């Protein structure tokens, strides 16, 4: 391709000399009115002109040139110069973006007629970003959506998505529908997506009833269109590296500080000066100075290839897509390879295309490799620098006689998972009469997963001179998950004068079947033949399980528009779920919404700077059934329960889990008020206020330990999410052809548990407490550091007594800590009840929030003379992270420490933020605000520079377009967070993690 491009670039000057030139005259109009001041230019050229007062222009151009027409407040249009001497060009007002069609539940609507809160992702901005998971496209792009990338691990780097907050104690994942079929967002390739719609409020989501309480994401994939065959090939290559790894101590600092902590704890120095000198010399592998982050993490390659073919005629349209992703991981032993395909075919029959048949096939194979003990590998990456990796003989060295996960990974302790996913859909739609049609869709999805988790035979050298031999073992797990969906729709659309009606009635039936089996053996001969029957048969164990679920639904919708000004919509859905007992199986979920297009009123006509001003309001109820117990309405017998009968032990079954047959749906009730405004100065503004209350929350109920059964679920309380969200877009094209589009969006949301019908769960470092956000951080509040002035000692005026030999006693009135006897340099905690003693029953409180107060994003796109530049900034504010144990806690386990501990409290450095060092867990392991960090950040999520080669250079080779580009994902981050990346999942409280990745790629996209 490079050679081909070089030849054409060389020939370009000569080609243009012989190009056929002709004079073109024309007129530019809007409707029937002439448009003066329109810039008319040849694309990728400075040659151009401007229309006169009658909208007319004259220009000389060559056959094959593209003429670009742009004018402020009008959409840019490009038309090829085909040798015609005269032409009439009609430009559309930019305000006609309101007529854009938006995908909604079971259909589409004009943007101008929407009464619900629907966010749309512009997928054209995502086409060349290295998105390994489509969920990443939602980060910072839709107001009210908090998308958090879970990690940088290949194959598991999807985004955790919260739409308008977390309204449940269980699974808060929104319902994702891919071409109408429920699925996982990572089962569709981002390049195959035509549009993403996010249904945020009850009015837009209620048509999906029992599964919509957490919001709905509608993904529509690309289809073929009538016309000539179109072929597109895109590819990128790149490199990945961790966005952030904490700064830690070297061996000399670690051993020096350890000695200090040991003395402070009443012991003696462990490392002599001679030993510390050996660590400093760096000439003995048994006295190393290793930054284990650099051992476990490094740079990794990534490449992606995508081929799509589309086209069609009046009767058949088709689109075929095929892709391949190869991604190495930045953590040793990790990689991911994915091959996927998709085909969409639409065929039309009978007169006026009254009968349509559609078929959709899609599938992917993902092969993921990772350490068998992944968490332990992440943990050992935090190792102190003094632990040897290998000895002088090249043997792997155990850490304190235990494990060496890096060596085990290198010897073959890895897990290989192959995940197959196939989805097929068939659909038929018949237009009975004008405006009335019937549609039937059947979809089938099957996912199978085969995991092969192997522990290798490894010999570890112990520093005592002995060896530890780890015996190999293999665990094999197979899973099969089958889902089917039958949907029948009856749709009716009618316009009667100023009245416009849209009616929908439907029925759906969904079934789920899941099966799994696992088997285990140990004692394999070698580390290369990971086949189950090669292990020792005497060690064999196996297990299995399965479940079946079902959903049945009836639903309907009415849309009414009068005179294009007054909008009304009503939805209702009745759902039945097999998860609940028969008496509580069915739920009904209605919604109502209305809109008023004020800009169409006569009294607004003098305000010429407004194209659209619309007010919206909605109310509705949604349902949620996402809990881990699939049969919570039934008593389940568990096998493997032993009984003693007549002195003999027999195997039997028993009920081991309590059930709550009165359990019912979580119900989310949401109120929304919104405004949409389009200005003639190319501004689009939308804003919403929402109040979402989730009632009958599903939560495990506490029971006495004497019950000897697992606790049942209960409808436990109510959570509120309320806030505001807004987005502003500005787009324009300047007279010189420079195009600019910028969008900024922001969301502010407050999450609060309004009431609890079961006992609060006040456990550190996270708690479920009334009046606080879900899973808020909970513990003591740090109130500085105890200083020497807070104490008296043997002779208070005798400063000659060494610090370590003083017998300190707290002065009267100074707050005590019940956990230990305070000494100078220890953390001081707030006495919340005023009794001068800090204890866990009276002085713990909410110390942090895992959900941001503000999320925001800024996206800017620029184009000029073939060059394009895009930048995307994304950030969160008012969020806390908890960095505990490894790195953050002094000398925890085998772990290193953050280099910020060099500024710890000492008599010579009386810090009021970092305590003295000790080896005392009673002091170090107390959950408090000391371990809280400000996790707010601003990230350059993506920056890209591209160049589109002139079509005149490419046309003779049959290439319609060629774009080359460079891209940086996660380019830089501004944050005060000291640990790993501040973008971390809400369940993370320890200081080990799989870091996020920075991806730098070069790529190209060519169309034939």
XYZ file of N, CA and C in Angstrom, residues 391-577:
561
model
N 18.055 -17.312 41.719
C 19.351 -17.359 42.376
C 20.464 -17.423 41.336
N 21.687 -17.557 41.797
C 22.826 -17.545 40.879
C 22.798 -18.717 39.914
N 22.143 -19.811 40.306
C 22.045 -20.984 39.438
C 20.882 -20.896 38.461
N 20.142 -19.794 38.505
C 19.018 -19.614 37.593
C 17.723 -20.217 38.072
N 17.696 -20.727 39.305
C 16.464 -21.314 39.845
C 15.535 -20.204 40.337
N 14.249 -20.479 40.215
C 13.265 -19.536 40.764
C 13.330 -19.571 42.288
N 13.287 -18.401 42.892
C 13.386 -18.289 44.346
C 11.995 -18.029 44.922
N 11.627 -18.786 45.950
C 10.340 -18.570 46.603
C 10.414 -17.326 47.482
N 9.286 -16.702 47.672
C 9.204 -15.525 48.542
C 8.841 -16.008 49.937
N 9.809 -15.905 50.847
C 9.610 -16.372 52.231
C 9.128 -17.822 52.286
N 9.652 -18.655 51.386
C 9.292 -20.066 51.402
C 7.928 -20.376 50.853
N 7.286 -19.410 50.194
C 5.923 -19.644 49.693
C 5.893 -19.794 48.170
N 5.584 -18.746 47.437
C 5.380 -18.859 45.994
C 6.253 -17.877 45.227
N 6.329 -18.079 43.931
C 6.968 -17.144 43.016
C 6.101 -17.138 41.766
N 5.086 -16.279 41.760
C 4.077 -16.346 40.702
C 4.640 -15.969 39.335
N 5.619 -15.090 39.303
C 6.228 -14.762 38.015
C 6.896 -16.001 37.417
N 7.683 -16.714 38.240
C 8.322 -17.930 37.759
C 7.316 -18.987 37.360
N 6.229 -19.115 38.125
C 5.209 -20.109 37.808
C 4.529 -19.794 36.480
N 4.285 -18.506 36.224
C 3.677 -18.109 34.945
C 4.611 -18.461 33.800
N 5.890 -18.159 33.978
C 6.859 -18.444 32.928
C 6.999 -19.940 32.667
N 6.747 -20.760 33.686
C 6.838 -22.211 33.520
C 5.547 -22.816 32.979
N 4.475 -22.016 32.878
C 3.244 -22.526 32.259
C 1.997 -22.463 33.100
N 2.035 -21.787 34.247
C 0.826 -21.675 35.091
C -0.083 -20.583 34.526
N -0.779 -20.930 33.453
C -1.677 -19.988 32.787
C -3.026 -20.644 32.543
N -4.008 -19.793 32.338
C -5.369 -20.242 32.070
C -5.767 -19.804 30.665
N -6.216 -20.756 29.872
C -6.645 -20.476 28.505
C -8.149 -20.653 28.419
N -8.848 -19.592 28.009
C -10.304 -19.630 27.897
C -10.704 -19.321 26.459
N -11.480 -20.229 25.878
C -12.028 -20.025 24.535
C -13.529 -19.801 24.671
N -13.960 -18.638 24.228
C -15.376 -18.287 24.337
C -15.965 -18.134 22.934
N -16.989 -18.942 22.647
C -17.664 -18.904 21.349
C -19.036 -18.268 21.547
N -19.397 -17.351 20.678
C -20.728 -16.743 20.746
C -21.324 -16.686 19.346
N -22.569 -17.148 19.238
C -23.267 -17.108 17.954
C -24.662 -16.548 18.169
N -25.062 -15.658 17.292
C -26.395 -15.067 17.350
C -27.013 -15.081 15.964
N -28.246 -15.554 15.887
C -28.979 -15.546 14.630
C -30.379 -15.004 14.828
N -30.827 -14.170 13.884
C -32.174 -13.609 13.952
C -32.815 -13.656 12.575
N -34.089 -13.958 12.581
C -34.887 -13.871 11.353
C -36.094 -12.992 11.656
N -36.465 -12.206 10.681
C -37.546 -11.249 10.899
C -38.373 -11.117 9.634
N -39.669 -11.002 9.813
C -40.585 -10.790 8.690
C -41.536 -9.663 9.050
N -41.753 -8.765 8.091
C -42.698 -7.665 8.291
C -43.584 -7.548 7.059
N -44.889 -7.488 7.303
C -45.853 -7.383 6.204
C -46.708 -6.135 6.406
N -46.756 -5.298 5.369
C -47.586 -4.096 5.405
C -48.998 -4.470 4.979
N -49.878 -4.527 5.958
C -51.243 -4.979 5.704
C -51.996 -3.955 4.870
N -52.015 -2.726 5.324
C -52.546 -1.595 4.572
C -51.603 -0.435 4.830
N -51.845 0.686 4.183
C -50.996 1.843 4.411
C -50.996 2.205 5.895
N -49.821 2.228 6.481
C -49.676 2.609 7.874
C -49.794 1.486 8.864
N -50.286 0.317 8.452
C -50.468 -0.808 9.364
C -49.577 -1.960 8.928
N -48.760 -2.454 9.855
C -47.866 -3.563 9.528
C -47.754 -4.500 10.719
N -47.444 -5.750 10.397
C -47.226 -6.776 11.414
C -45.805 -7.297 11.269
N -45.158 -7.541 12.404
C -43.750 -7.944 12.382
C -43.537 -9.068 13.386
N -42.782 -10.080 12.974
C -42.425 -11.193 13.844
C -40.919 -11.382 13.778
N -40.290 -11.499 14.940
C -38.844 -11.686 15.016
C -38.537 -12.848 15.939
N -37.635 -13.710 15.485
C -37.153 -14.782 16.345
C -35.635 -14.715 16.387
N -35.097 -14.735 17.594
C -33.654 -14.688 17.759
C -33.160 -15.812 18.643
N -31.956 -16.260 18.350
C -31.358 -17.363 19.099
C -29.893 -17.032 19.338
N -29.465 -17.154 20.582
C -28.078 -16.855 20.929
C -27.522 -17.995 21.765
N -26.334 -18.444 21.419
C -25.683 -19.483 22.198
C -24.245 -19.065 22.482
N -23.855 -19.206 23.742
C -22.483 -18.920 24.154
C -21.915 -20.164 24.822
N -20.762 -20.592 24.354
C -20.061 -21.689 25.008
C -18.670 -21.208 25.404
N -18.223 -21.664 26.543
C -16.913 -21.264 27.048
C -16.179 -22.497 27.553
N -14.913 -22.595 27.182
C -14.079 -23.706 27.615
C -12.823 -23.134 28.258
N -12.684 -23.370 29.554
C -11.550 -22.837 30.304
C -10.625 -23.964 30.727
N -9.324 -23.753 30.523
C -8.300 -24.730 30.850
C -7.285 -24.039 31.747
N -7.449 -24.202 33.083
C -6.605 -23.505 34.056
C -5.571 -24.475 34.608
N -4.287 -24.218 34.325
C -3.214 -25.156 34.626
C -2.229 -24.552 35.619
N -1.841 -25.346 36.618
C -0.722 -25.015 37.489
C 0.441 -25.932 37.120
N 1.583 -25.351 36.833
C 2.722 -26.116 36.336
C 3.500 -26.777 37.470
N 4.258 -27.827 37.083
C 5.261 -28.377 37.983
C 6.398 -27.374 38.085
N 6.667 -26.860 39.279
C 7.703 -25.857 39.463
C 8.481 -26.162 40.737
N 9.794 -26.050 40.649
C 10.656 -26.167 41.825
C 11.136 -24.782 42.217
N 10.885 -24.424 43.475
C 11.257 -23.112 43.991
C 12.370 -23.267 45.023
N 13.416 -22.511 44.835
C 14.546 -22.533 45.763
C 14.225 -21.637 46.950
N 14.374 -22.182 48.162
C 14.170 -21.416 49.378
C 15.500 -20.873 49.878
N 15.455 -19.675 50.425
C 16.680 -19.043 50.904
C 17.315 -19.844 52.034
N 16.577 -20.739 52.676
C 17.131 -21.598 53.716
C 17.976 -22.720 53.145
N 17.943 -22.889 51.815
C 18.704 -23.948 51.154
C 17.859 -25.102 50.705
N 16.606 -25.195 51.161
C 15.696 -26.259 50.737
C 14.971 -25.844 49.463
N 14.184 -26.747 48.905
C 13.365 -26.450 47.731
C 11.919 -26.820 48.007
N 11.038 -26.126 47.365
C 9.606 -26.410 47.425
C 9.163 -26.862 46.052
N 8.584 -28.034 45.937
C 8.132 -28.568 44.660
C 6.620 -28.428 44.551
N 6.192 -27.627 43.604
C 4.766 -27.432 43.371
C 4.284 -28.463 42.356
N 3.281 -29.238 42.732
C 2.756 -30.300 41.873
C 1.732 -29.706 40.906
N 1.797 -30.117 39.672
C 0.904 -29.579 38.643
C -0.525 -30.061 38.855
N -1.465 -29.258 38.402
C -2.875 -29.654 38.404
C -3.604 -28.885 37.320
N -4.739 -29.398 36.940
C -5.532 -28.816 35.853
C -6.996 -28.815 36.239
N -7.639 -27.681 36.022
C -9.080 -27.559 36.216
C -9.711 -27.152 34.887
N -10.633 -27.953 34.402
C -11.307 -27.696 33.132
C -12.771 -27.381 33.411
N -13.266 -26.261 32.827
C -14.659 -25.851 33.026
C -15.301 -25.556 31.679
N -16.463 -26.138 31.450
C -17.237 -25.878 30.233
C -18.570 -25.243 30.614
N -18.951 -24.201 29.884
C -20.215 -23.519 30.122
C -20.983 -23.405 28.813
N -22.284 -23.507 28.897
C -23.158 -23.279 27.740
C -24.327 -22.417 28.190
N -24.522 -21.309 27.504
C -25.586 -20.365 27.851
C -26.419 -20.126 26.597
N -27.680 -20.537 26.632
C -28.558 -20.439 25.466
C -29.706 -19.489 25.787
N -30.019 -18.614 24.841
C -31.089 -17.639 25.027
C -31.891 -17.542 23.734
N -33.201 -17.539 23.841
C -34.061 -17.365 22.665
C -35.096 -16.289 22.951
N -35.521 -15.603 21.902
C -36.476 -14.502 22.039
C -37.424 -14.494 20.848
N -38.697 -14.517 21.142
C -39.735 -14.393 20.123
C -40.495 -13.100 20.383
N -40.566 -12.240 19.393
C -41.260 -10.959 19.518
C -42.239 -10.785 18.373
N -43.462 -10.385 18.708
C -44.485 -10.079 17.698
C -44.934 -8.643 17.898
N -44.971 -7.876 16.806
C -45.349 -6.467 16.876
C -46.449 -6.164 15.881
N -47.341 -5.269 16.268
C -48.346 -4.708 15.378
C -48.189 -3.189 15.452
N -47.871 -2.562 14.299
C -47.563 -1.130 14.264
C -48.543 -0.406 13.341
N -48.968 0.758 13.806
C -49.906 1.548 13.003
C -49.508 3.012 13.074
N -49.351 3.631 11.906
C -49.000 5.052 11.803
C -50.023 5.730 10.909
N -50.514 6.888 11.343
C -51.531 7.583 10.572
C -51.434 9.084 10.788
N -51.566 9.846 9.706
C -51.604 11.297 9.769
C -52.963 11.752 9.257
N -53.692 12.500 10.102
C -55.004 13.043 9.741
C -54.963 14.551 9.954
N -54.687 15.288 8.874
C -54.571 16.733 9.013
C -53.431 17.099 9.944
N -53.758 17.762 11.050
C -52.734 18.163 12.009
C -52.463 17.088 13.055
N -53.128 15.966 12.937
C -52.995 14.899 13.928
C -52.099 13.785 13.385
N -51.145 13.358 14.209
C -50.250 12.264 13.832
C -50.276 11.210 14.937
N -50.625 9.964 14.540
C -50.736 8.866 15.500
C -49.706 7.794 15.171
N -49.111 7.236 16.208
C -48.241 6.067 16.086
C -48.603 5.120 17.220
N -49.031 3.927 16.873
C -49.435 2.942 17.867
C -48.603 1.679 17.702
N -48.314 1.051 18.837
C -47.528 -0.174 18.849
C -48.132 -1.127 19.865
N -48.308 -2.383 19.478
C -48.722 -3.429 20.400
C -47.794 -4.616 20.188
N -47.399 -5.283 21.285
C -46.435 -6.352 21.128
C -46.525 -7.418 22.191
N -45.891 -8.543 21.865
C -45.794 -9.688 22.774
C -44.394 -10.265 22.627
N -43.774 -10.637 23.740
C -42.456 -11.263 23.652
C -42.345 -12.388 24.658
N -41.531 -13.361 24.318
C -41.292 -14.512 25.171
C -39.808 -14.846 25.103
N -39.191 -14.929 26.267
C -37.743 -15.096 26.332
C -37.419 -16.280 27.233
N -36.479 -17.110 26.787
C -36.072 -18.272 27.565
C -34.553 -18.299 27.704
N -34.079 -18.758 28.876
C -32.659 -18.856 29.169
C -32.362 -20.255 29.701
N -31.286 -20.832 29.227
C -30.821 -22.114 29.738
C -29.313 -22.047 29.920
N -28.847 -22.446 31.099
C -27.417 -22.376 31.393
C -26.966 -23.692 32.003
N -25.842 -24.227 31.516
C -25.270 -25.468 32.039
C -23.765 -25.298 32.192
N -23.214 -25.945 33.203
C -21.762 -25.948 33.358
C -21.297 -27.279 33.948
N -20.064 -27.642 33.597
C -19.424 -28.827 34.148
C -17.955 -28.488 34.391
N -17.402 -29.075 35.440
C -15.985 -28.872 35.718
C -15.363 -30.185 36.148
N -14.044 -30.313 35.893
C -13.299 -31.512 36.265
C -11.886 -31.110 36.656
N -11.300 -31.940 37.531
C -9.978 -31.594 38.079
C -9.122 -32.850 38.193
N -7.820 -32.702 37.873
C -6.816 -33.721 38.148
C -5.494 -33.036 38.461
N -4.636 -33.745 39.154
C -3.298 -33.235 39.442
C -2.269 -34.294 39.077
N -0.969 -33.942 39.252
C 0.108 -34.899 39.005
C 0.371 -35.159 37.544
N 0.551 -34.108 36.752
C 0.838 -34.250 35.327
C 2.331 -34.485 35.115
N 2.648 -35.181 34.031
C 4.033 -35.567 33.766
C 4.887 -34.365 33.402
N 4.330 -33.435 32.617
C 5.097 -32.259 32.193
C 4.175 -31.053 32.135
N 4.752 -29.928 31.716
C 4.000 -28.664 31.720
C 3.484 -28.274 30.342
N 3.601 -29.171 29.366
C 3.193 -28.816 28.006
C 1.933 -29.530 27.554
N 1.631 -30.692 28.097
C 0.466 -31.471 27.675
C -0.650 -31.281 28.696
N -1.455 -30.262 28.467
C -2.509 -29.878 29.412
C -3.820 -30.566 29.020
N -3.820 -31.874 29.062
C -4.992 -32.682 28.729
C -5.414 -33.433 29.979
N -6.693 -33.385 30.302
C -7.185 -33.850 31.588
C -6.815 -35.307 31.861
N -6.926 -36.179 30.877
C -6.710 -37.601 31.155
C -5.235 -37.962 31.337
N -4.329 -36.988 31.213
C -2.918 -37.247 31.471
C -2.554 -37.020 32.933
N -3.522 -36.559 33.743
C -3.288 -36.409 35.171
C -3.562 -37.699 35.915
N -3.252 -37.700 37.198
C -3.429 -38.869 38.051
C -4.921 -39.123 38.271
N -5.451 -40.280 37.809
C -6.898 -40.545 37.955
C -7.368 -40.553 39.403
N -6.485 -40.900 40.323
C -6.898 -40.980 41.727
C -7.200 -39.619 42.330
N -6.782 -38.550 41.655
C -7.012 -37.193 42.171
C -8.234 -36.540 41.542
N -8.930 -37.277 40.713
C -10.011 -36.689 39.910
C -11.205 -36.282 40.758
N -11.746 -35.088 40.470
C -13.024 -34.625 41.019
C -13.812 -33.977 39.892
N -15.131 -33.856 40.058
C -15.949 -33.187 39.042
C -17.172 -32.575 39.697
N -17.810 -31.688 38.948
C -18.985 -30.994 39.461
C -19.799 -30.482 38.274
N -21.032 -30.075 38.522
C -21.888 -29.581 37.436
C -23.059 -28.810 38.024
N -23.743 -28.057 37.168
C -24.928 -27.313 37.566
C -25.667 -26.780 36.361
N -26.910 -26.344 36.568
C -27.699 -25.781 35.464
C -28.873 -24.993 36.028
N -29.466 -24.160 35.173
C -30.708 -23.473 35.529
C -31.468 -23.115 34.264
N -32.759 -22.881 34.417
C -33.631 -22.421 33.333
C -34.452 -21.252 33.852
N -34.592 -20.235 33.008
C -35.392 -19.057 33.357
C -36.298 -18.696 32.198
N -37.363 -17.962 32.517
C -38.269 -17.517 31.464
C -38.873 -16.164 31.766
N -39.165 -15.399 30.697
C -39.845 -14.109 30.787
C -40.946 -14.071 29.741
N -42.081 -13.499 30.119
C -43.186 -13.323 29.169
C -43.727 -11.918 29.336
N -43.996 -11.240 28.210
C -44.330 -9.816 28.293
C -45.389 -9.436 27.262
N -46.244 -8.474 27.685
C -47.205 -7.819 26.808
C -46.962 -6.317 26.933
N -46.946 -5.605 25.826
C -46.604 -4.186 25.908
C -47.293 -3.403 24.798
N -47.368 -2.091 25.004
C -47.984 -1.220 24.010
C -47.506 0.213 24.165
N -47.645 0.980 23.082
C -47.227 2.381 23.104
C -48.145 3.207 22.213
N -48.420 4.433 22.676
C -49.180 5.403 21.893
C -48.378 6.688 21.797
N -48.138 7.137 20.572
C -47.545 8.449 20.312
C -48.580 9.317 19.609
N -48.714 10.553 20.085
C -49.650 11.478 19.451
C -48.979 12.844 19.315
N -49.072 13.403 18.107
C -48.524 14.729 17.829
C -49.626 15.568 17.200
N -49.840 16.767 17.743
C -50.817 17.680 17.166
C -50.109 18.930 16.655
N -50.252 19.142 15.365
C -49.757 20.356 14.714
C -48.239 20.524 14.899
N -47.549 19.435 15.140
C -46.104 19.508 15.319
C -45.682 20.237 16.571
N -46.660 20.594 17.435
C -46.338 21.404 18.620
C -46.592 20.686 19.932
N -47.604 19.874 19.980
C -48.009 19.248 21.223
C -47.789 17.734 21.112
N -46.965 17.204 21.980
C -46.508 15.830 21.885
C -46.943 15.047 23.119
N -47.355 13.806 22.896
C -47.762 12.956 24.013
C -47.361 11.515 23.707
N -46.899 10.820 24.745
C -46.558 9.400 24.590
C -46.932 8.649 25.863
N -47.478 7.454 25.678
C -47.805 6.570 26.800
C -47.301 5.173 26.482
N -46.671 4.525 27.477
C -46.182 3.161 27.335
C -46.712 2.321 28.478
N -46.905 1.061 28.226
C -47.252 0.141 29.306
C -46.699 -1.232 28.952
N -46.210 -1.917 29.968
C -45.694 -3.272 29.770
C -46.049 -4.118 30.986
N -46.484 -5.333 30.720
C -46.807 -6.292 31.778
C -45.868 -7.471 31.602
N -45.072 -7.742 32.669
C -44.029 -8.754 32.596
C -44.255 -9.838 33.630
N -43.909 -11.060 33.249
C -43.895 -12.169 34.185
C -42.530 -12.836 34.174
N -41.992 -13.117 35.369
C -40.656 -13.699 35.487
C -40.710 -14.966 36.331
